[in-house]
XYZ file of C-alpha atoms in Angstrom:
542
model
C 7.522 33.806 2.479
C 9.212 37.315 2.965
C 11.120 36.991 0.340
C 8.518 35.872 -2.284
C 6.398 38.892 -1.140
C 9.438 41.282 -1.705
C 10.246 39.828 -5.073
C 6.264 40.000 -5.698
C 6.191 43.435 -4.499
C 8.997 44.089 -6.986
C 7.673 42.830 -9.873
C 4.076 44.876 -9.204
C 6.190 47.717 -8.879
C 8.041 47.724 -11.883
C 4.649 46.814 -13.838
C 3.098 49.405 -12.192
C 5.904 52.229 -13.189
C 5.769 51.072 -17.041
C 2.362 52.217 -17.779
C 1.474 55.667 -18.549
C -1.418 56.908 -16.710
C -4.222 59.708 -17.980
C -4.856 62.325 -15.715
C -4.284 65.660 -15.889
C -1.036 65.115 -18.373
C -3.597 63.927 -20.860
C -5.459 66.921 -20.574
C -3.429 69.551 -22.784
C -6.164 69.459 -25.615
C -9.054 70.448 -23.567
C -10.877 74.141 -24.367
C -13.531 75.171 -22.016
C -17.003 75.056 -23.964
C -17.615 78.340 -25.866
C -13.922 79.125 -26.011
C -11.261 78.858 -28.969
C -8.183 79.128 -26.814
C -6.809 77.103 -24.324
C -6.473 78.137 -20.501
C -3.282 80.115 -20.066
C -2.484 77.908 -17.064
C -2.607 74.791 -18.680
C 1.210 74.460 -19.328
C 1.634 74.779 -15.400
C -1.001 71.938 -14.931
C 1.174 69.741 -16.664
C 4.211 70.437 -14.922
C 2.428 69.868 -11.905
C 1.139 66.677 -12.752
C 4.472 65.228 -13.700
C 5.795 66.313 -10.626
C 2.904 64.726 -8.783
C 3.350 61.393 -10.776
C 7.645 61.299 -9.875
C 6.698 61.980 -6.010
C 4.219 58.764 -6.650
C 6.898 57.080 -7.798
C 9.511 58.046 -5.197
C 7.087 57.150 -1.994
C 6.605 53.562 -4.343
C 10.026 52.941 -4.510
C 11.299 54.155 -1.217
C 8.338 51.846 0.003
C 9.776 48.962 -1.714
C 13.468 49.552 -0.496
C 12.174 49.992 3.035
C 10.403 46.632 2.662
C 13.667 45.131 1.259
C 15.880 46.399 3.948
C 13.756 45.139 6.856
C 13.098 42.084 4.801
C 16.993 41.522 4.561
C 17.539 42.391 8.096
C 14.966 39.744 9.619
C 16.434 37.075 7.567
C 19.865 37.848 8.444
C 18.905 38.582 12.270
C 16.604 35.559 12.489
C 19.209 33.184 10.964
C 21.402 34.028 13.449
C 19.312 33.762 16.568
C 18.261 30.517 15.405
C 22.338 29.388 14.695
C 22.817 29.911 18.805
C 22.710 26.995 20.729
C 19.557 26.533 23.151
C 21.447 24.386 25.657
C 24.955 24.846 27.572
C 27.200 21.977 25.774
C 30.085 20.177 27.969
C 32.481 19.433 25.174
C 35.179 17.033 25.855
C 38.786 18.639 26.473
C 40.799 15.885 27.779
C 43.650 13.782 26.385
C 41.826 10.364 26.127
C 42.148 9.303 22.385
C 39.660 7.382 20.579
C 38.928 3.581 21.708
C 39.337 1.322 18.519
C 36.033 -0.429 17.255
C 35.897 -4.130 18.094
C 34.977 -6.569 15.476
C 31.107 -6.369 14.927
C 28.022 -7.433 12.453
C 24.921 -6.014 12.645
C 22.041 -4.585 10.737
C 19.676 -1.216 10.699
C 15.999 -0.354 10.055
C 14.573 2.864 10.300
C 10.877 4.141 9.952
C 9.128 0.785 10.089
C 5.591 2.491 10.605
C 4.091 -0.678 11.214
C 0.468 -0.753 10.414
C -2.174 -3.381 11.043
C -4.564 -2.277 8.476
C -6.989 -5.327 9.294
C -7.758 -4.164 12.867
C -7.514 -0.514 12.068
C -8.774 -0.250 8.287
C -7.676 0.283 5.240
C -11.036 1.393 3.180
C -13.273 4.242 2.852
C -12.772 7.742 2.046
C -11.014 8.612 5.535
C -8.320 6.422 4.769
C -8.104 7.490 0.929
C -7.616 10.892 1.773
C -4.680 10.146 4.369
C -2.986 8.053 1.939
C -3.293 10.778 -0.933
C -0.826 13.229 1.281
C 1.446 10.489 2.483
C 4.600 8.608 0.711
C 4.271 5.375 2.950
C 3.462 2.128 1.854
C 1.148 1.479 5.169
C -0.910 -1.403 3.658
C 2.578 -3.155 2.788
C 4.127 -2.447 5.873
C 3.511 -5.882 7.585
C 5.097 -7.472 4.482
C 7.693 -5.200 4.237
C 8.622 -5.989 7.977
C 8.397 -9.577 7.801
C 10.870 -9.818 4.762
C 13.324 -7.534 6.392
C 13.188 -9.841 9.748
C 13.654 -13.118 7.243
C 16.887 -11.612 5.527
C 18.240 -10.121 9.208
C 17.188 -13.815 10.044
C 19.329 -15.271 7.507
C 16.332 -17.245 5.778
C 17.657 -16.412 2.485
C 21.149 -15.166 3.617
C 20.483 -11.794 2.733
C 21.770 -12.516 -0.581
C 21.262 -9.835 -3.346
C 22.226 -6.735 -1.150
C 22.278 -4.563 -4.388
C 23.833 -1.670 -4.008
C 20.857 0.372 -5.259
C 23.352 1.748 -7.792
C 20.958 1.694 -10.951
C 19.281 4.624 -12.421
C 19.327 7.629 -9.628
C 16.889 9.747 -11.866
C 13.399 9.697 -12.264
C 11.487 9.162 -15.600
C 10.128 12.507 -16.061
C 7.422 11.163 -18.457
C 5.407 8.749 -16.060
C 7.691 8.299 -13.028
C 7.146 4.504 -13.307
C 10.786 4.043 -13.626
C 11.517 6.077 -10.526
C 14.256 7.149 -8.947
C 17.230 4.764 -8.712
C 14.325 2.081 -10.290
C 13.479 -0.902 -9.395
C 16.174 -2.494 -11.913
C 18.884 -1.254 -9.624
C 18.938 -5.068 -8.358
C 21.720 -6.046 -10.733
C 24.364 -5.057 -8.145
C 26.566 -8.218 -6.775
C 25.242 -10.659 -3.758
C 27.317 -9.032 -1.014
C 25.411 -9.432 2.684
C 25.292 -12.743 4.088
C 22.868 -12.042 7.078
C 23.078 -13.448 10.476
C 23.846 -16.671 9.338
C 27.405 -15.409 9.455
C 27.428 -14.202 12.956
C 24.970 -11.219 12.958
C 25.153 -9.701 16.503
C 22.497 -7.150 17.019
C 19.994 -4.615 15.007
C 19.317 -1.457 15.430
C 16.101 0.303 15.002
C 16.260 4.341 14.362
C 12.633 4.875 15.187
C 8.993 5.614 13.865
C 8.371 2.026 14.984
C 4.453 2.396 14.053
C 2.390 4.659 11.965
C 1.001 6.609 14.792
C 1.795 5.320 18.210
C -1.287 2.962 18.170
C -0.677 0.507 21.053
C -1.974 -2.492 18.725
C 0.717 -1.711 16.207
C 3.408 -1.136 18.949
C 2.593 -4.638 20.106
C 2.793 -6.324 16.935
C 6.086 -4.790 16.276
C 7.753 -5.853 19.165
C 6.411 -9.349 18.793
C 8.004 -9.495 15.222
C 11.378 -8.222 16.440
C 11.055 -10.512 19.629
C 11.688 -13.528 16.821
C 14.998 -11.946 16.096
C 15.628 -11.654 20.037
C 15.028 -15.480 20.432
C 17.453 -16.152 17.405
C 20.135 -14.794 19.663
C 20.019 -11.260 17.751
C 19.931 -8.838 20.155
C 17.799 -5.354 19.518
C 17.985 -2.176 20.090
C 15.180 0.243 19.550
C 14.731 3.996 20.037
C 11.509 6.110 19.650
C 10.627 8.405 16.904
C 8.222 11.363 16.674
C 5.337 8.828 15.665
C 5.470 6.472 18.549
C 4.522 8.145 21.854
C 1.800 10.048 23.222
C 0.367 10.339 19.653
C -2.999 12.230 19.234
C -3.161 10.633 15.444
C -3.498 7.288 16.604
C -6.772 6.170 15.053
C -8.696 3.509 12.978
C -10.565 4.364 9.751
C -14.001 3.586 9.233
C -15.798 4.994 6.487
C -15.658 8.472 5.918
C -14.481 8.954 9.728
C -12.076 8.019 12.020
C -11.862 6.951 15.662
C -9.291 7.071 18.245
C -7.548 4.273 19.433
C -4.988 3.792 22.231
C -1.647 5.308 22.111
C 1.368 4.531 24.457
C 3.124 6.572 27.053
C 6.935 6.718 27.308
C 6.772 4.136 30.283
C 4.734 1.926 27.858
C 6.817 2.468 25.200
C 9.985 0.842 27.249
C 8.014 -1.679 28.675
C 6.729 -3.093 25.075
C 10.084 -2.961 23.968
C 11.834 -4.248 27.187
C 13.603 -6.875 25.304
C 14.874 -4.074 22.758
C 17.387 -2.584 24.845
C 15.326 -1.186 28.014
C 15.657 -4.184 30.490
C 19.585 -4.846 30.306
C 20.420 -1.288 29.920
C 23.720 -0.342 31.443
C 22.702 2.986 32.173
C 19.702 4.966 31.617
C 18.571 8.571 31.623
C 15.925 9.416 34.062
C 14.856 12.358 31.760
C 14.136 10.680 28.414
C 14.180 7.059 26.976
C 18.020 7.471 26.466
C 19.783 4.233 27.343
C 23.536 2.615 27.149
C 23.855 -0.762 25.858
C 27.147 -3.180 25.453
C 25.947 -5.602 22.899
C 29.668 -7.050 22.446
C 32.790 -6.088 24.812
C 34.302 -2.960 24.228
C 31.176 -1.407 21.944
C 28.588 0.879 23.728
C 25.274 1.552 21.562
C 24.176 4.658 23.061
C 20.086 4.868 22.071
C 19.545 8.756 22.339
C 15.861 9.912 22.479
C 15.333 13.482 21.522
C 11.553 13.228 20.620
C 9.158 15.609 22.237
C 6.328 13.526 22.982
C 5.525 15.142 26.325
C 4.677 18.352 24.264
C 1.713 16.591 22.334
C -1.145 17.413 23.182
C -5.244 15.730 22.336
C -6.697 17.328 19.381
C -3.215 18.949 18.283
C -0.686 18.008 15.672
C 2.311 15.748 17.164
C 5.276 17.394 17.496
C 7.838 16.235 14.570
C 10.832 17.755 15.568
C 13.403 16.486 18.067
C 15.328 18.251 20.765
C 17.571 16.881 24.055
C 16.862 18.598 27.514
C 19.797 20.262 29.133
C 19.523 16.854 31.830
C 19.599 14.786 28.779
C 22.745 16.669 27.532
C 24.539 16.495 30.679
C 23.583 13.019 31.112
C 24.913 12.010 27.946
C 28.189 14.145 28.698
C 28.541 11.876 31.312
C 27.954 8.595 29.318
C 30.699 9.677 26.729
C 32.955 10.728 29.707
C 32.809 7.550 30.896
C 33.108 5.849 27.738
C 36.546 7.504 26.921
C 37.734 6.249 30.538
C 36.603 2.789 30.121
C 38.272 2.554 26.753
C 34.655 1.999 24.710
C 33.780 2.503 21.121
C 30.457 4.361 20.908
C 27.978 3.853 18.352
C 24.538 6.585 18.935
C 21.337 5.380 17.615
C 18.965 7.929 17.237
C 15.725 9.312 15.243
C 16.543 12.763 14.064
C 19.684 13.536 12.050
C 22.653 15.189 13.176
C 24.249 16.672 10.127
C 22.573 18.483 7.155
C 22.365 15.638 4.398
C 21.937 18.260 1.621
C 22.148 21.697 1.203
C 19.310 23.686 2.171
C 17.706 20.811 4.211
C 17.723 22.738 7.578
C 16.194 25.300 5.618
C 13.275 23.596 3.881
C 12.941 21.154 6.800
C 14.309 21.924 9.938
C 11.997 19.694 12.256
C 14.024 16.962 10.108
C 17.191 17.895 12.184
C 17.735 17.679 15.856
C 17.382 21.057 17.150
C 21.032 22.530 17.928
C 22.286 19.736 15.363
C 25.635 21.475 14.986
C 26.388 21.476 18.788
C 25.308 18.212 19.359
C 27.300 16.687 16.687
C 30.379 18.759 18.252
C 29.580 17.518 21.537
C 29.586 13.776 20.155
C 32.401 14.373 17.944
C 34.576 15.780 21.197
C 33.982 12.616 22.729
C 35.343 10.616 19.872
C 32.136 9.461 18.812
C 32.463 8.289 14.799
C 29.061 6.715 13.992
C 26.023 7.932 14.342
C 22.748 6.089 12.820
C 19.584 8.088 12.015
C 16.269 7.898 10.313
C 13.155 10.274 10.014
C 14.073 11.460 6.360
C 12.980 8.048 4.913
C 16.268 8.721 2.428
C 19.691 6.239 2.353
C 21.879 8.896 2.564
C 25.374 9.131 4.951
C 27.237 12.410 5.240
C 29.942 13.473 7.519
C 31.477 16.910 9.015
C 34.626 17.259 10.584
C 34.335 18.899 14.092
C 37.822 20.550 15.276
C 39.543 17.734 13.778
C 37.472 14.786 14.595
C 34.951 13.248 12.245
C 31.428 12.338 12.989
C 29.333 10.082 9.942
C 25.289 10.500 10.138
C 24.161 7.080 8.504
C 20.634 7.986 7.409
C 18.772 4.908 6.679
C 15.610 4.853 4.562
C 12.008 3.879 5.850
C 11.266 0.602 5.360
C 7.886 1.575 3.882
C 9.007 4.054 1.509
C 11.010 2.869 -1.499
C 13.664 1.580 -1.927
C 12.598 0.047 1.396
C 16.285 -0.582 2.730
C 18.100 -2.796 5.094
C 21.451 -1.882 6.103
C 23.897 -4.667 6.882
C 27.302 -3.418 8.696
C 30.575 -4.973 9.509
C 33.352 -3.251 11.702
C 36.802 -4.882 10.973
C 39.923 -3.800 11.476
C 38.769 -0.258 12.747
C 36.825 0.089 9.628
C 32.652 0.139 8.834
C 31.660 -1.541 5.548
C 27.963 -1.091 5.090
C 26.054 -2.566 2.259
C 22.382 -2.133 1.577
C 19.432 -4.489 0.526
C 16.709 -3.074 -1.318
C 13.426 -4.756 -0.601
C 10.834 -2.739 -2.922
C 11.903 -4.881 -5.813
C 12.336 -8.299 -4.196
C 8.997 -8.459 -1.797
C 6.845 -9.694 -4.642
C 8.688 -10.962 -7.483
C 6.802 -11.247 -10.934
C 4.497 -8.572 -10.116
C 4.535 -4.773 -10.918
C 4.767 -4.199 -6.984
C 8.069 -2.266 -7.219
C 6.917 -0.044 -10.302
C 3.608 0.602 -8.601
C 5.078 1.267 -5.150
C 7.753 3.883 -7.175
C 4.572 6.042 -8.752
C 2.891 6.275 -5.645
C 5.690 7.575 -3.387
C 6.609 9.908 -6.321
C 3.259 11.191 -6.993
C 2.817 11.521 -2.979
C 5.741 14.008 -2.901
C 4.746 15.735 -6.106
C 1.171 16.077 -4.437
C 3.034 18.053 -1.044
C 5.043 20.090 -3.238
C 2.125 21.019 -5.051
C 0.211 22.429 -2.465
C 3.284 24.153 -1.101
C 4.102 26.073 -4.456
C 0.170 26.736 -4.474
C 0.183 28.545 -1.404
C 2.287 31.031 -3.064
C -0.365 31.866 -5.297
C 1.329 30.450 -8.419
C -1.096 29.418 -11.442
C -1.955 25.462 -11.245
C 0.477 24.810 -14.671
C 3.548 26.147 -13.225
C 2.770 24.654 -9.669
C 2.639 20.902 -11.266
C 5.537 21.498 -13.170
C 7.911 22.823 -10.279
C 6.189 19.820 -8.035
C 7.170 17.354 -10.403
C 10.850 18.422 -10.665
C 10.808 18.274 -6.411
C 9.200 14.408 -6.883
C 12.181 13.645 -8.811
C 14.552 15.208 -6.487
C 12.985 13.531 -3.564
C 12.826 10.261 -4.858
C 16.607 10.506 -6.134
C 17.611 11.227 -2.595
C 15.502 8.777 -1.077
C 17.575 5.936 -3.148
C 20.600 7.397 -2.418
C 24.032 7.635 -4.654
C 22.313 10.481 -6.422
C 23.582 10.698 -9.771
C 23.087 14.393 -11.286
C 23.463 13.306 -14.949
C 20.044 11.122 -15.006
C 18.301 14.117 -13.415
C 15.156 14.878 -15.967
C 15.505 18.602 -17.615
C 13.861 21.155 -16.248
C 13.117 24.363 -18.269
C 12.201 27.533 -16.645
C 10.953 28.597 -20.167
C 7.678 26.470 -19.511
C 6.878 28.870 -16.662
C 5.409 32.078 -16.599
C 6.878 35.173 -15.007
C 5.753 34.574 -11.602
C 6.423 31.079 -11.786
C 9.906 31.682 -12.377
C 10.173 34.076 -9.582
C 9.104 31.521 -7.133
C 11.462 29.185 -8.676
C 14.414 31.260 -8.367
C 13.754 31.481 -4.632
C 12.881 27.477 -4.127
C 15.025 25.851 -6.707
C 17.674 24.617 -4.207
C 14.893 22.164 -3.475
C 14.965 20.702 -6.918
C 18.743 20.728 -7.253
C 20.514 20.424 -4.004
C 19.095 16.776 -3.338
C 20.711 15.551 -6.233
C 24.039 16.485 -5.224
C 25.498 13.499 -3.511
C 27.734 14.523 -0.670
C 30.821 12.214 0.308
C 31.092 9.179 0.804
C 28.386 7.139 -0.923
C 25.174 6.061 0.324
C 24.350 2.371 -0.150
C 27.746 0.124 -0.406
C 30.353 1.906 1.338
C 33.598 1.367 3.385
C 34.049 4.016 6.460
C 37.377 4.264 7.906
C 37.082 4.571 11.749
């Protein structure tokens, strides 16, 4: 915002300097009534007027330069301060090498946002207003979860993990063919489901719309179906799940509060999904350790800030761990090294930036101190972290002091492509195959097309509001917002293909729109850049 103000000020300054005012300088032809000669002091008045204008210009110029210097200093100083760790981190400095990962087969889901629309309502202006600013297919969340469970349970063998390698770009004209498009399902059949020995499932948070008790109970009931089949399930909470003041039902043009759950109640409801059989548990959070197969530890890391949520206030979106949890985590990781246990971490918030600028644009989607948390995990030989929150199919990695850490983000089950990951570890390598559900849930209908259009328009709506907040004209705001919508839908699908990016011509913008675009264009450009490795179907050496 400071940068926008500074550039706007600069623009106005030069516009004002280009104008020639009237004043005394334009009075050179003035004569007093009754006199036939000009005042002898007229020339001196003109000179004084010019000096006054020059002095005024200098004042404006030095004021602008002062603002620019202060803004620049604030930017760099605040950036440096924000980059400093808020906790003390206990990095591993011992000689213990990484343990080999045992063979394993598991699935990953994230951001289920389960919503019982029959009980909590899906009609009326209040619900429609909510949906107009949301990218989630809430009304379809029940069917999407049921379908995902059927695939994980092996009902259809989970065949057709399509790789989402179809169109990564959005159709700039109508958005219906949307990012990565519904036609990306022509990839080879790959995943075989639990019929071939799926052992466990990871769910990386946001199990419900807004932490409603009834939604938690129904989600747990469905996940219990997998447990009953012998497939272990491990969940962690997301920012939506606990002590959420947005837990409501929709009644016409108003909302009514409904019961949310506490942290203790969350652990009780999902007791069979990681908590009851935990080897170790953190006293300061809902973090825990489980061993689904010998030699492999799953650490469910709770970084949600539900303790800070207050009735009547917006729930806290961002995530962080406490010093007590950091100490617990470091101790657990030390035990893993001494016990020669390979480690997988599942948590809600990102540990590594997934596109250049994400931390600047959406810092609340990354864990506070994320570079230091990442370094902590990598120092203890952790290779794999499964995250969610951002609703994108994206895999990225970072090297910390010679140790590589992968952040494997799984997209939301209620945001296209509505993906489930099927993973297998063999010969110390992780193979990931992704199943897009949006184009399979209701074959023979336009569900996929409508879902893509709805999600894209939701992103555009939110981007439009953000751009308009800078006082950008409506036409320019819409054009910029459409570019944002295209970029984010491509990022949600993963395996972004820059060659499919719709053209964006700055000549379609007015002067002020161009200034704002110059500052914010990274939001349109950078999500199209797909960092290595791939995002949907990939083999990762461990």
